[in-house]
Amino acid sequence: MALNQISVFLENKPGTLSEVTGVLAQAGIDMRALSLAETKDFGIARMIAVDVEKASDVLKEAGFVNSLTCVVGAVIPNEPGGLDRVLKVFNDAHVNLEYMYAFLGGGDGQACMIFRVGKEMEQEAEAALAAHGIRVLTQEDVSGL
Amino acid sequence: MNYYQKEIECASREELRALQDERLVKQVQHVWDNVPYYRKKMEAKGVTPEDIKGVADLHKLPFLSKADLRDAYPYGLLAVPLADCVRIQSTSGTTGKRVVAFYTQEDIDLWEDCCARAICAAGGTKEDVCQISYGYGLFTGGPGLNGGSHKVGCLTIPTSSGNTERQIMFINDLQATILCCTPSYAAFLGETMKEMGLTPQEIPLKAGIFGAEAWSEEMRKDIEQTLGIKAYDIYGLTELSGPGVAFECSAQQGMHINEDHFIPEIIDPDTEEVLPEGEQGELVFTAVTKKAFPMIRYRTRDICVLTREACSCGRTHVRMRKPKGRSDDMLIIRGVNVFPSQIETVLMNHGYAANYQIIIDRVNHTDTFEVQVEMTPEMFTDNMGEIADMQKTLVEGLRSMLGITAKVSLVAPKSITRSEGKAVRVIDKRKL
């Protein structure tokens, strides 16, 4: 069920991210969400895309170290308390979060949240969401967004 | 066992010593008669050729250093008429003026013999195809091993350095079995072939003879694995002829010095006293057969250890341990001596590639010390914390090896320029 996210290593110097987006544009990769994490010397670009395997291959070919990471996606209503509800579900299920980011586009008034959960907790996380009637995002959903 | 000149390579220590005694006496007389620059040095020390009866008297003679070579540039140390010389070679000249060395035809012949011994020690025979990817020209690497390869009777491919695609094409199309180049270029060729999908079994090479720069044991293992070969070290200096002053045998327990041509000593670099066997110090050579450019007690600035223990390969010539680093390569950072080879050892122990760069600068009168290493697909993780931990572990590893703290920067793969000759490991921006 869980989603595949591409994580790309970025050296912290001007132009690196635009090289990555250039490679993806060239290959016609449709990106859905992008989040950047950075330290003083390096960063990681995390992306949700329609064809992640292809994106990973073309980036590798262009010399960008990257990996596919398992993440959990949830569709939540774009209204006050939407995120809070999901986090309570995770809290009750003892699912630990490493990082998360959001994007709009889950349909009318819907937001999508991407969660990186603790090691091998993806199934528990998704089951907990489903048990509370929260729609879990699949790779097929990503293509349809 | 495969030898080029078995009789001399496996001669008894007594025979060798007698030969060295005889050759040294002759060489000192030759230099006294023909090199006023060195004669003056001898006179200043109160030594005459009559005082030198053999190797036991070597310590009485004055040293020669790189500074002398620069002072005497270009002809000051020449010991034969220029008309008798047939070639010059020159150092890569990283510091100051280039050193120009002269050769008679006989000098070249003996030099090529030394290289032939190295090729045979690496298992080379006339059936082998030997690709020389050292630079040809003023640099001694290409011409020296080219000559040695001819003497052994190998089919020689003189590709010289550069044009990696063509190098790989020849290795595969002509089924090269022996590769001669710098270790950093061997690593690069291996990395490129791996990317092309060639497995070590598919690469026809069986041995490599790598030298002209310092490299670590870990780097050797790495090259041996990616290329599927046995990697042999070779040592030399342009001042003494070029590669082949010493070479590794199948035992890989140090390099045999061609003692019939080069008499080694280990000295304390500060007091200039000769140190007993087994102690670490600066390597000093006396070339006893070279006619055109005969170096007497030449200080190499290489720090290493000698051993005369018997070697399983049957060769009797003294072995030198891989130099810890040429003192020319030694960096002084915040007052601490640092050899790039030490940094390489730490990197490889922590699973990083041997491709790195050291950047030193001085900001507000304090040295800054940065080690750049490339992120590899194997080490990359989506977890920022784990990457930060990797950096921390490396900083700690470097500190325990060197005694000072470096800044470790992770850079994109392939962003550190690959070298086709000697690798550029150090960028020193300090204006000292």
Coordinates of C-alpha atoms in Angstrom, one line a residue:
Chain A
M1 CA 0.0 0.0 0.0
A2 CA 2.6 2.5 1.2
L3 CA 4.0 5.2 -1.1
N4 CA 7.4 5.3 -2.6
Q5 CA 9.2 8.6 -2.1
I6 CA 12.5 9.5 -3.9
S7 CA 15.1 11.0 -1.6
V8 CA 17.9 12.8 -3.4
F9 CA 21.3 13.8 -1.8
L10 CA 22.1 17.4 -2.6
E11 CA 25.4 19.1 -2.1
N12 CA 24.8 22.5 -0.6
K13 CA 25.8 24.8 -3.4
P14 CA 23.9 27.1 -5.8
G15 CA 22.1 25.4 -8.7
T16 CA 22.0 21.9 -7.4
L17 CA 18.3 21.7 -6.9
S18 CA 17.7 23.2 -10.3
E19 CA 19.9 20.5 -11.8
V20 CA 17.7 17.9 -10.3
T21 CA 14.5 19.6 -11.5
G22 CA 16.1 20.0 -14.9
V23 CA 16.8 16.2 -15.1
L24 CA 13.2 15.4 -14.1
A25 CA 11.7 17.9 -16.5
Q26 CA 13.8 16.5 -19.3
A27 CA 12.4 13.0 -18.5
G28 CA 8.9 14.3 -18.3
I29 CA 8.5 13.3 -14.7
D30 CA 5.3 14.7 -13.1
M31 CA 6.0 15.7 -9.5
R32 CA 3.3 15.9 -6.9
A33 CA 5.1 17.1 -3.8
L34 CA 8.5 18.3 -2.8
S35 CA 10.0 18.8 0.5
L36 CA 13.6 19.9 1.3
A37 CA 15.6 19.1 4.4
E38 CA 18.9 20.8 4.9
T39 CA 21.9 21.1 7.2
K40 CA 24.8 23.5 6.8
D41 CA 26.6 21.3 4.2
F42 CA 24.1 19.2 2.5
G43 CA 20.4 18.6 1.9
I44 CA 17.9 15.9 1.0
A45 CA 15.1 16.6 -1.5
R46 CA 12.1 14.3 -1.0
M47 CA 9.6 14.0 -3.7
I48 CA 6.4 12.2 -4.5
A49 CA 6.1 11.6 -8.3
V50 CA 4.0 9.7 -10.7
D51 CA 6.7 7.4 -12.0
V52 CA 9.2 7.1 -9.1
E53 CA 11.2 4.3 -10.5
K54 CA 11.9 6.2 -13.7
A55 CA 12.6 9.3 -11.8
S56 CA 15.1 7.4 -9.6
D57 CA 16.8 5.9 -12.7
V58 CA 17.2 9.2 -14.6
L59 CA 18.6 10.9 -11.5
K60 CA 21.0 8.1 -11.0
E61 CA 22.1 8.3 -14.5
A62 CA 22.7 12.0 -14.1
G63 CA 24.9 11.3 -11.1
F64 CA 22.6 12.1 -8.3
V65 CA 22.7 9.7 -5.4
N66 CA 19.1 8.8 -4.4
S67 CA 17.0 6.2 -2.8
L68 CA 13.4 5.1 -2.7
T69 CA 11.9 5.5 0.8
C70 CA 8.6 4.0 2.1
V71 CA 6.2 6.7 3.3
V72 CA 2.6 6.8 4.3
G73 CA 0.1 9.3 2.7
A74 CA -3.2 10.4 4.1
V75 CA -6.0 12.5 2.6
I76 CA -7.4 14.9 5.1
P77 CA -10.0 17.6 5.0
N78 CA -8.5 21.0 4.4
E79 CA -10.0 22.5 7.6
P80 CA -9.0 23.4 11.2
G81 CA -8.3 20.2 13.2
G82 CA -7.7 18.0 10.1
L83 CA -4.1 17.3 10.9
D84 CA -4.7 17.1 14.6
R85 CA -7.1 14.2 14.1
V86 CA -4.5 12.2 12.1
L87 CA -1.8 12.8 14.6
K88 CA -4.1 11.7 17.5
V89 CA -4.6 8.4 15.6
F90 CA -0.8 7.9 15.2
N91 CA -0.3 8.8 18.9
D92 CA -2.9 6.2 20.0
A93 CA -1.3 3.6 17.8
H94 CA 2.2 4.5 19.1
V95 CA 3.4 5.3 15.6
N96 CA 6.5 7.5 15.8
L97 CA 7.0 10.2 13.1
E98 CA 10.4 11.2 11.6
Y99 CA 9.2 13.9 9.4
M100 CA 6.1 15.0 7.4
Y101 CA 5.0 17.4 4.7
A102 CA 1.8 18.4 3.0
F103 CA 0.4 19.3 -0.4
L104 CA -3.0 20.3 -1.7
G105 CA -4.8 18.4 -4.4
G106 CA -6.6 15.5 -2.8
G107 CA -9.8 16.7 -4.4
D108 CA -12.2 19.5 -3.3
G109 CA -11.1 20.9 0.0
Q110 CA -8.7 18.0 0.6
A111 CA -5.1 18.1 1.6
C112 CA -2.6 15.3 1.4
M113 CA -0.1 14.6 4.2
I114 CA 3.0 12.6 3.7
F115 CA 4.4 10.9 6.8
R116 CA 7.7 9.1 7.3
V117 CA 7.0 6.8 10.2
G118 CA 9.3 4.9 12.5
K119 CA 11.1 1.8 11.0
E120 CA 8.7 -0.8 9.6
M121 CA 5.7 0.9 11.1
E122 CA 4.1 1.7 7.7
Q123 CA 1.5 -1.1 7.9
E124 CA 0.5 -0.3 11.5
A125 CA 0.2 3.4 10.5
E126 CA -2.0 2.7 7.5
A127 CA -4.2 0.2 9.4
A128 CA -4.7 2.8 12.1
L129 CA -5.7 5.4 9.6
A130 CA -8.1 3.1 7.8
A131 CA -9.6 2.0 11.1
H132 CA -10.5 5.7 11.8
G133 CA -11.9 6.2 8.3
I134 CA -9.0 8.3 7.1
R135 CA -8.3 7.7 3.4
V136 CA -4.8 6.3 2.8
L137 CA -3.0 7.5 -0.4
T138 CA -1.8 4.8 -2.8
Q139 CA 0.7 5.0 -5.7
E140 CA -2.3 4.8 -8.0
D141 CA -4.0 7.7 -6.3
V142 CA -0.8 9.7 -6.9
S143 CA -1.1 9.2 -10.6
G144 CA -4.8 10.2 -10.6
L145 CA -4.3 13.4 -8.6
Chain B
M1 CA 59.1 -17.8 -9.1
N2 CA 59.6 -15.4 -11.9
Y3 CA 62.8 -13.4 -12.0
Y4 CA 64.4 -11.1 -14.6
Q5 CA 68.0 -11.4 -13.4
K6 CA 67.9 -14.2 -10.9
E7 CA 71.6 -14.4 -10.2
I8 CA 71.8 -10.9 -8.9
E9 CA 68.3 -10.6 -7.5
C10 CA 68.9 -13.7 -5.3
A11 CA 72.7 -13.3 -4.7
S12 CA 74.0 -13.9 -1.2
R13 CA 74.3 -10.9 1.1
E14 CA 78.1 -11.3 1.0
E15 CA 78.2 -11.3 -2.8
L16 CA 76.0 -8.2 -2.9
R17 CA 78.1 -6.4 -0.3
A18 CA 81.3 -7.1 -2.2
L19 CA 79.7 -5.8 -5.4
Q20 CA 78.4 -2.7 -3.6
D21 CA 81.8 -2.0 -2.1
E22 CA 83.5 -2.2 -5.4
R23 CA 80.9 -0.1 -7.2
L24 CA 80.8 2.5 -4.5
V25 CA 84.6 3.0 -4.5
K26 CA 84.5 3.5 -8.3
Q27 CA 81.5 5.8 -8.2
V28 CA 83.0 8.1 -5.6
Q29 CA 86.2 8.4 -7.7
H30 CA 84.1 9.1 -10.8
V31 CA 82.1 11.9 -9.0
W32 CA 85.3 13.4 -7.4
D33 CA 86.9 13.5 -10.8
N34 CA 83.9 14.9 -12.7
V35 CA 81.5 16.8 -10.5
P36 CA 83.2 19.9 -9.0
Y37 CA 80.0 20.7 -7.1
Y38 CA 80.1 17.5 -5.1
R39 CA 83.9 17.5 -4.8
K40 CA 83.7 20.8 -3.0
K41 CA 81.2 19.3 -0.6
M42 CA 83.6 16.5 0.1
E43 CA 86.5 18.8 0.6
A44 CA 84.4 20.9 3.0
K45 CA 83.9 17.7 5.0
G46 CA 87.6 16.7 4.7
V47 CA 86.8 13.5 2.8
T48 CA 88.7 12.2 -0.2
P49 CA 88.1 9.1 -2.4
E50 CA 90.9 7.4 -0.5
D51 CA 88.7 7.5 2.7
I52 CA 86.0 5.4 1.0
K53 CA 86.9 1.7 0.9
G54 CA 83.4 0.4 0.9
V55 CA 79.8 0.7 2.1
A56 CA 81.1 0.9 5.7
D57 CA 82.5 4.3 4.9
L58 CA 79.4 5.6 3.2
H59 CA 78.5 7.7 6.3
K60 CA 81.6 9.8 5.8
L61 CA 80.2 11.3 2.6
P62 CA 78.2 14.5 2.4
F63 CA 74.5 14.4 1.5
L64 CA 72.8 15.8 -1.5
S65 CA 69.3 17.2 -1.3
K66 CA 66.7 18.6 -3.6
A67 CA 68.1 22.1 -2.8
D68 CA 71.4 21.0 -4.2
L69 CA 69.7 19.8 -7.4
R70 CA 68.1 23.2 -7.7
D71 CA 71.4 25.1 -7.0
A72 CA 73.2 23.0 -9.6
Y73 CA 70.5 23.2 -12.2
P74 CA 70.9 22.3 -15.0
Y75 CA 74.4 20.9 -15.5
G76 CA 76.0 21.3 -12.1
L77 CA 75.8 17.6 -11.2
L78 CA 76.4 16.2 -14.6
A79 CA 79.4 13.7 -14.5
V80 CA 79.9 12.9 -18.1
P81 CA 80.3 15.1 -21.2
L82 CA 76.9 16.2 -22.5
A83 CA 77.8 14.5 -25.8
D84 CA 77.6 11.1 -24.0
C85 CA 74.1 11.8 -22.8
V86 CA 71.2 10.5 -24.8
R87 CA 68.1 11.6 -22.8
I88 CA 66.8 13.8 -20.0
Q89 CA 63.8 13.2 -17.8
S90 CA 62.3 15.7 -15.5
T91 CA 60.3 15.8 -12.3
S92 CA 56.6 16.8 -12.2
G93 CA 57.9 20.0 -10.5
T94 CA 55.2 20.6 -7.9
T95 CA 57.5 22.8 -5.9
G96 CA 60.0 25.2 -7.2
K97 CA 62.2 24.5 -10.2
R98 CA 62.0 21.3 -12.1
V99 CA 64.8 18.7 -11.6
V100 CA 66.4 17.6 -14.8
A101 CA 68.2 14.3 -14.8
F102 CA 70.5 13.1 -17.5
Y103 CA 71.1 9.6 -18.8
T104 CA 73.7 7.9 -20.9
Q105 CA 72.6 4.9 -23.0
E106 CA 74.0 2.6 -20.4
D107 CA 72.1 4.4 -17.6
I108 CA 68.8 3.9 -19.5
D109 CA 69.7 0.3 -20.0
L110 CA 70.2 -0.4 -16.3
W111 CA 67.1 1.6 -15.4
E112 CA 65.0 -0.5 -17.8
D113 CA 66.5 -3.6 -16.2
C114 CA 65.2 -2.5 -12.9
C115 CA 61.7 -2.0 -14.3
A116 CA 61.9 -5.4 -16.0
R117 CA 62.6 -6.9 -12.6
A118 CA 59.5 -5.2 -11.3
I119 CA 57.4 -6.6 -14.1
C120 CA 58.7 -10.1 -13.7
A121 CA 58.1 -9.9 -9.9
A122 CA 54.5 -9.1 -10.7
G123 CA 54.4 -12.3 -12.8
G124 CA 55.1 -10.8 -16.2
T125 CA 56.5 -12.9 -19.0
K126 CA 56.9 -12.6 -22.7
E127 CA 53.3 -14.0 -23.0
D128 CA 51.9 -10.9 -21.3
V129 CA 50.2 -7.9 -22.8
C130 CA 51.4 -4.9 -20.8
Q131 CA 49.4 -1.6 -21.0
I132 CA 51.4 1.4 -19.8
S133 CA 49.0 4.1 -18.7
Y134 CA 51.6 6.2 -17.0
G135 CA 52.3 9.5 -18.7
Y136 CA 55.1 9.4 -21.4
G137 CA 57.3 12.3 -21.9
L138 CA 59.3 14.1 -19.2
F139 CA 57.7 12.0 -16.5
T140 CA 59.7 8.9 -15.9
G141 CA 56.7 6.5 -15.3
G142 CA 55.8 5.8 -19.0
P143 CA 59.4 5.6 -20.5
G144 CA 60.7 3.5 -17.6
L145 CA 58.1 0.8 -17.6
N146 CA 57.9 0.9 -21.4
G147 CA 61.5 -0.1 -21.5
G148 CA 61.1 -2.7 -18.8
S149 CA 58.2 -4.2 -20.6
H150 CA 60.2 -4.5 -23.8
K151 CA 63.0 -6.2 -22.0
V152 CA 60.7 -8.8 -20.5
G153 CA 59.3 -9.3 -24.0
C154 CA 55.7 -8.3 -23.2
L155 CA 53.5 -7.0 -26.0
T156 CA 53.6 -3.3 -24.9
I157 CA 50.6 -1.0 -25.3
P158 CA 51.9 2.6 -24.9
T159 CA 48.6 4.3 -24.2
S160 CA 50.2 6.9 -21.9
S161 CA 47.7 8.5 -19.5
G162 CA 44.3 10.0 -20.3
N163 CA 41.5 9.1 -22.6
T164 CA 39.9 6.7 -20.2
E165 CA 37.5 5.3 -22.9
R166 CA 40.4 4.3 -25.1
Q167 CA 42.3 2.8 -22.2
I168 CA 39.4 0.5 -21.4
M169 CA 38.9 -0.3 -25.1
F170 CA 42.5 -1.5 -25.4
I171 CA 42.4 -3.4 -22.1
N172 CA 39.4 -5.4 -23.4
D173 CA 40.1 -5.6 -27.1
L174 CA 43.8 -6.5 -26.8
Q175 CA 43.3 -8.6 -23.6
A176 CA 45.8 -6.6 -21.6
T177 CA 47.1 -8.7 -18.6
I178 CA 49.3 -6.1 -16.8
L179 CA 48.4 -2.5 -16.2
C180 CA 51.0 0.1 -15.2
C181 CA 49.8 3.5 -13.9
T182 CA 49.3 5.6 -10.8
P183 CA 47.1 4.0 -8.2
S184 CA 44.6 6.8 -8.3
Y185 CA 44.2 6.3 -12.1
A186 CA 43.9 2.5 -11.6
A187 CA 41.1 3.2 -9.1
F188 CA 39.4 5.5 -11.6
L189 CA 39.7 2.9 -14.4
G190 CA 38.2 0.3 -12.1
E191 CA 35.3 2.5 -11.1
T192 CA 34.6 3.3 -14.7
M193 CA 34.7 -0.3 -15.8
K194 CA 32.4 -1.2 -12.9
E195 CA 29.9 1.4 -14.0
M196 CA 30.1 0.0 -17.5
G197 CA 28.9 -3.3 -16.0
L198 CA 32.2 -5.2 -16.3
T199 CA 32.8 -7.7 -13.5
P200 CA 36.3 -8.4 -12.2
Q201 CA 36.1 -11.8 -14.0
E202 CA 35.4 -10.2 -17.3
I203 CA 38.4 -7.8 -17.1
P204 CA 41.4 -9.6 -18.6
L205 CA 43.9 -7.9 -16.3
K206 CA 45.7 -10.1 -13.8
A207 CA 48.3 -7.8 -12.3
G208 CA 48.9 -4.1 -11.9
I209 CA 52.1 -2.1 -11.1
F210 CA 51.2 1.1 -9.5
G211 CA 53.4 3.8 -8.1
A212 CA 54.5 7.5 -8.3
E213 CA 52.2 8.5 -5.4
A214 CA 51.4 7.4 -1.9
W215 CA 48.6 4.9 -1.6
S216 CA 47.2 2.9 1.3
E217 CA 46.7 -0.8 1.9
E218 CA 43.0 -0.2 1.9
M219 CA 43.2 1.4 -1.5
R220 CA 45.2 -1.6 -2.7
K221 CA 42.4 -4.0 -1.6
D222 CA 39.8 -1.8 -3.3
I223 CA 41.7 -1.8 -6.6
E224 CA 42.4 -5.5 -6.4
Q225 CA 38.7 -6.2 -6.0
T226 CA 37.2 -4.0 -8.7
L227 CA 39.8 -5.0 -11.3
G228 CA 40.2 -8.6 -10.2
I229 CA 44.0 -8.4 -10.1
K230 CA 46.9 -8.5 -7.7
A231 CA 48.2 -4.9 -7.3
Y232 CA 52.0 -4.4 -6.9
D233 CA 53.7 -1.3 -5.6
I234 CA 56.7 0.2 -7.3
Y235 CA 58.9 3.0 -6.1
G236 CA 61.3 5.4 -7.7
L237 CA 62.5 9.0 -8.1
T238 CA 63.5 10.8 -11.2
E239 CA 66.7 11.9 -9.4
L240 CA 67.7 8.2 -9.2
S241 CA 66.5 7.1 -12.6
G242 CA 62.7 6.8 -12.2
P243 CA 60.4 3.9 -11.3
G244 CA 62.1 0.6 -10.4
V245 CA 64.4 1.8 -7.6
A246 CA 62.4 -0.7 -5.6
F247 CA 59.5 -3.0 -6.4
E248 CA 57.1 -5.4 -4.7
C249 CA 57.3 -9.2 -5.2
S250 CA 54.5 -11.7 -4.8
A251 CA 55.0 -11.8 -1.0
Q252 CA 53.8 -8.1 -0.9
Q253 CA 55.8 -7.6 2.3
G254 CA 57.6 -4.4 1.3
M255 CA 59.5 -3.4 -1.8
H256 CA 62.9 -4.9 -2.7
I257 CA 65.4 -2.2 -3.4
N258 CA 67.6 -2.9 -6.4
E259 CA 70.7 -2.8 -4.1
D260 CA 73.2 -3.6 -6.8
H261 CA 72.4 -0.2 -8.2
F262 CA 71.1 1.8 -5.2
I263 CA 72.5 1.5 -1.7
P264 CA 69.9 2.6 0.9
E265 CA 70.4 4.1 4.3
I266 CA 67.9 5.3 6.9
I267 CA 68.8 8.5 8.7
D268 CA 67.3 10.7 11.4
P269 CA 66.1 13.6 9.3
D270 CA 67.0 16.1 12.1
T271 CA 70.4 14.9 13.3
E272 CA 71.4 13.2 10.0
E273 CA 72.7 10.2 11.9
V274 CA 72.4 6.8 10.3
L275 CA 69.8 4.7 12.1
P276 CA 70.0 0.9 12.8
E277 CA 68.0 -1.5 10.6
G278 CA 64.3 -1.6 11.6
E279 CA 64.1 2.0 12.7
Q280 CA 61.9 4.5 11.0
G281 CA 63.6 7.5 9.4
E282 CA 64.4 9.3 6.1
L283 CA 65.5 7.1 3.2
V284 CA 68.8 8.1 1.6
F285 CA 70.1 6.5 -1.6
T286 CA 73.5 6.3 -3.2
A287 CA 73.3 5.3 -6.9
V288 CA 76.5 3.3 -7.7
T289 CA 76.1 2.5 -11.4
K290 CA 74.6 5.6 -12.9
K291 CA 77.2 7.5 -14.9
A292 CA 75.6 10.7 -16.1
F293 CA 73.8 11.9 -13.0
P294 CA 75.3 9.9 -10.1
M295 CA 73.6 10.8 -6.8
I296 CA 75.6 10.2 -3.7
R297 CA 73.7 10.0 -0.4
Y298 CA 70.6 11.7 -1.9
R299 CA 68.0 12.5 0.7
T300 CA 64.6 11.4 -0.6
R301 CA 62.5 12.9 2.2
D302 CA 60.6 9.7 2.2
I303 CA 59.9 8.3 5.7
C304 CA 60.2 4.6 5.9
V305 CA 61.7 1.4 7.5
L306 CA 64.1 -1.1 6.0
T307 CA 64.4 -4.9 6.6
R308 CA 66.9 -7.4 5.4
E309 CA 64.9 -10.4 6.7
A310 CA 64.7 -13.2 4.2
C311 CA 61.7 -12.9 1.8
S312 CA 59.6 -15.9 0.7
C313 CA 60.1 -14.9 -2.9
G314 CA 63.8 -15.8 -2.7
R315 CA 65.1 -12.3 -3.5
T316 CA 67.8 -11.2 -1.1
H317 CA 67.7 -7.5 -1.7
V318 CA 66.7 -5.4 1.3
R319 CA 63.0 -4.4 1.5
M320 CA 61.6 -1.0 2.2
R321 CA 58.2 -0.6 3.8
K322 CA 55.8 1.6 1.8
P323 CA 56.8 5.1 2.6
K324 CA 54.5 6.7 5.2
G325 CA 54.5 9.6 2.9
R326 CA 57.0 11.7 1.1
S327 CA 57.9 14.5 3.5
D328 CA 57.1 16.7 0.5
D329 CA 53.5 15.5 0.8
M330 CA 53.5 16.2 4.5
L331 CA 51.2 19.0 5.5
I332 CA 51.7 21.0 8.7
I333 CA 48.2 22.0 9.8
R334 CA 47.9 23.9 13.1
G335 CA 51.4 22.7 13.8
V336 CA 50.6 19.0 13.4
N337 CA 52.2 16.8 10.8
V338 CA 49.6 15.3 8.5
F339 CA 50.1 12.9 5.7
P340 CA 47.3 12.6 3.1
S341 CA 47.8 8.8 3.2
Q342 CA 46.7 8.8 6.8
I343 CA 43.5 10.5 5.8
E344 CA 43.0 8.0 3.1
T345 CA 43.3 5.1 5.5
V346 CA 40.7 6.6 7.8
L347 CA 38.3 7.2 4.9
M348 CA 38.6 3.7 3.5
N349 CA 38.3 2.1 7.0
H350 CA 34.9 3.9 7.3
G351 CA 33.7 2.6 3.9
Y352 CA 34.2 5.8 1.8
A353 CA 35.7 5.8 -1.7
A354 CA 39.4 6.7 -2.0
N355 CA 38.4 9.9 -3.8
Y356 CA 38.8 12.8 -1.5
Q357 CA 40.3 16.3 -1.3
I358 CA 41.9 18.2 1.5
I359 CA 41.4 21.9 1.6
I360 CA 43.5 24.0 3.9
D361 CA 43.2 27.7 4.3
R362 CA 44.1 30.3 6.9
V363 CA 41.4 32.4 8.4
N364 CA 42.3 34.9 11.2
H365 CA 45.7 33.3 11.6
T366 CA 44.2 29.9 12.2
D367 CA 44.5 27.0 9.8
T368 CA 41.2 25.7 8.5
F369 CA 41.2 22.0 7.5
E370 CA 38.4 20.5 5.5
V371 CA 38.2 17.0 4.1
Q372 CA 35.7 16.6 1.2
V373 CA 34.5 13.1 0.5
E374 CA 31.9 11.9 -2.0
M375 CA 28.6 10.5 -0.9
T376 CA 28.1 7.1 -2.4
P377 CA 24.9 5.3 -3.3
E378 CA 25.8 2.6 -0.7
M379 CA 26.1 5.1 2.1
F380 CA 23.2 7.3 1.3
T381 CA 20.1 7.2 3.5
D382 CA 17.0 9.3 3.7
N383 CA 17.6 9.8 7.4
M384 CA 19.4 13.2 8.1
G385 CA 20.4 12.1 11.5
E386 CA 22.2 9.0 10.2
I387 CA 24.1 11.0 7.7
A388 CA 25.1 13.5 10.4
D389 CA 26.2 10.6 12.5
M390 CA 28.3 9.3 9.7
Q391 CA 30.0 12.7 9.4
K392 CA 30.6 12.7 13.2
T393 CA 32.1 9.3 13.1
L394 CA 34.5 10.3 10.4
V395 CA 35.5 13.5 12.2
E396 CA 36.2 11.4 15.3
G397 CA 38.2 8.8 13.2
L398 CA 40.3 11.6 11.7
R399 CA 40.9 13.2 15.0
S400 CA 42.1 9.9 16.6
M401 CA 44.5 9.3 13.6
L402 CA 45.8 12.9 13.2
G403 CA 45.3 14.5 16.6
I404 CA 43.5 17.5 15.1
T405 CA 39.9 18.2 14.1
A406 CA 38.8 18.4 10.5
K407 CA 35.6 19.6 9.0
V408 CA 34.1 16.8 6.9
S409 CA 32.0 17.8 4.0
L410 CA 30.0 15.4 2.0
V411 CA 29.9 16.3 -1.7
A412 CA 28.0 14.9 -4.7
P413 CA 29.4 11.8 -6.3
K414 CA 32.0 12.5 -9.1
S415 CA 32.3 16.1 -8.0
I416 CA 35.9 15.7 -7.1
T417 CA 38.0 15.8 -10.2
R418 CA 39.4 12.5 -11.3
S419 CA 43.1 12.5 -12.1
E420 CA 44.8 10.7 -15.0
G421 CA 48.2 11.1 -13.5
K422 CA 49.1 12.0 -9.9
A423 CA 45.9 12.8 -8.0
V424 CA 45.4 16.3 -6.7
R425 CA 44.6 15.5 -3.1
V426 CA 45.5 18.8 -1.4
I427 CA 44.4 22.3 -2.1
D428 CA 46.5 24.6 0.1
K429 CA 45.1 28.1 0.0
R430 CA 47.3 29.4 2.8
K431 CA 49.6 32.2 1.8
L432 CA 52.6 31.3 3.9

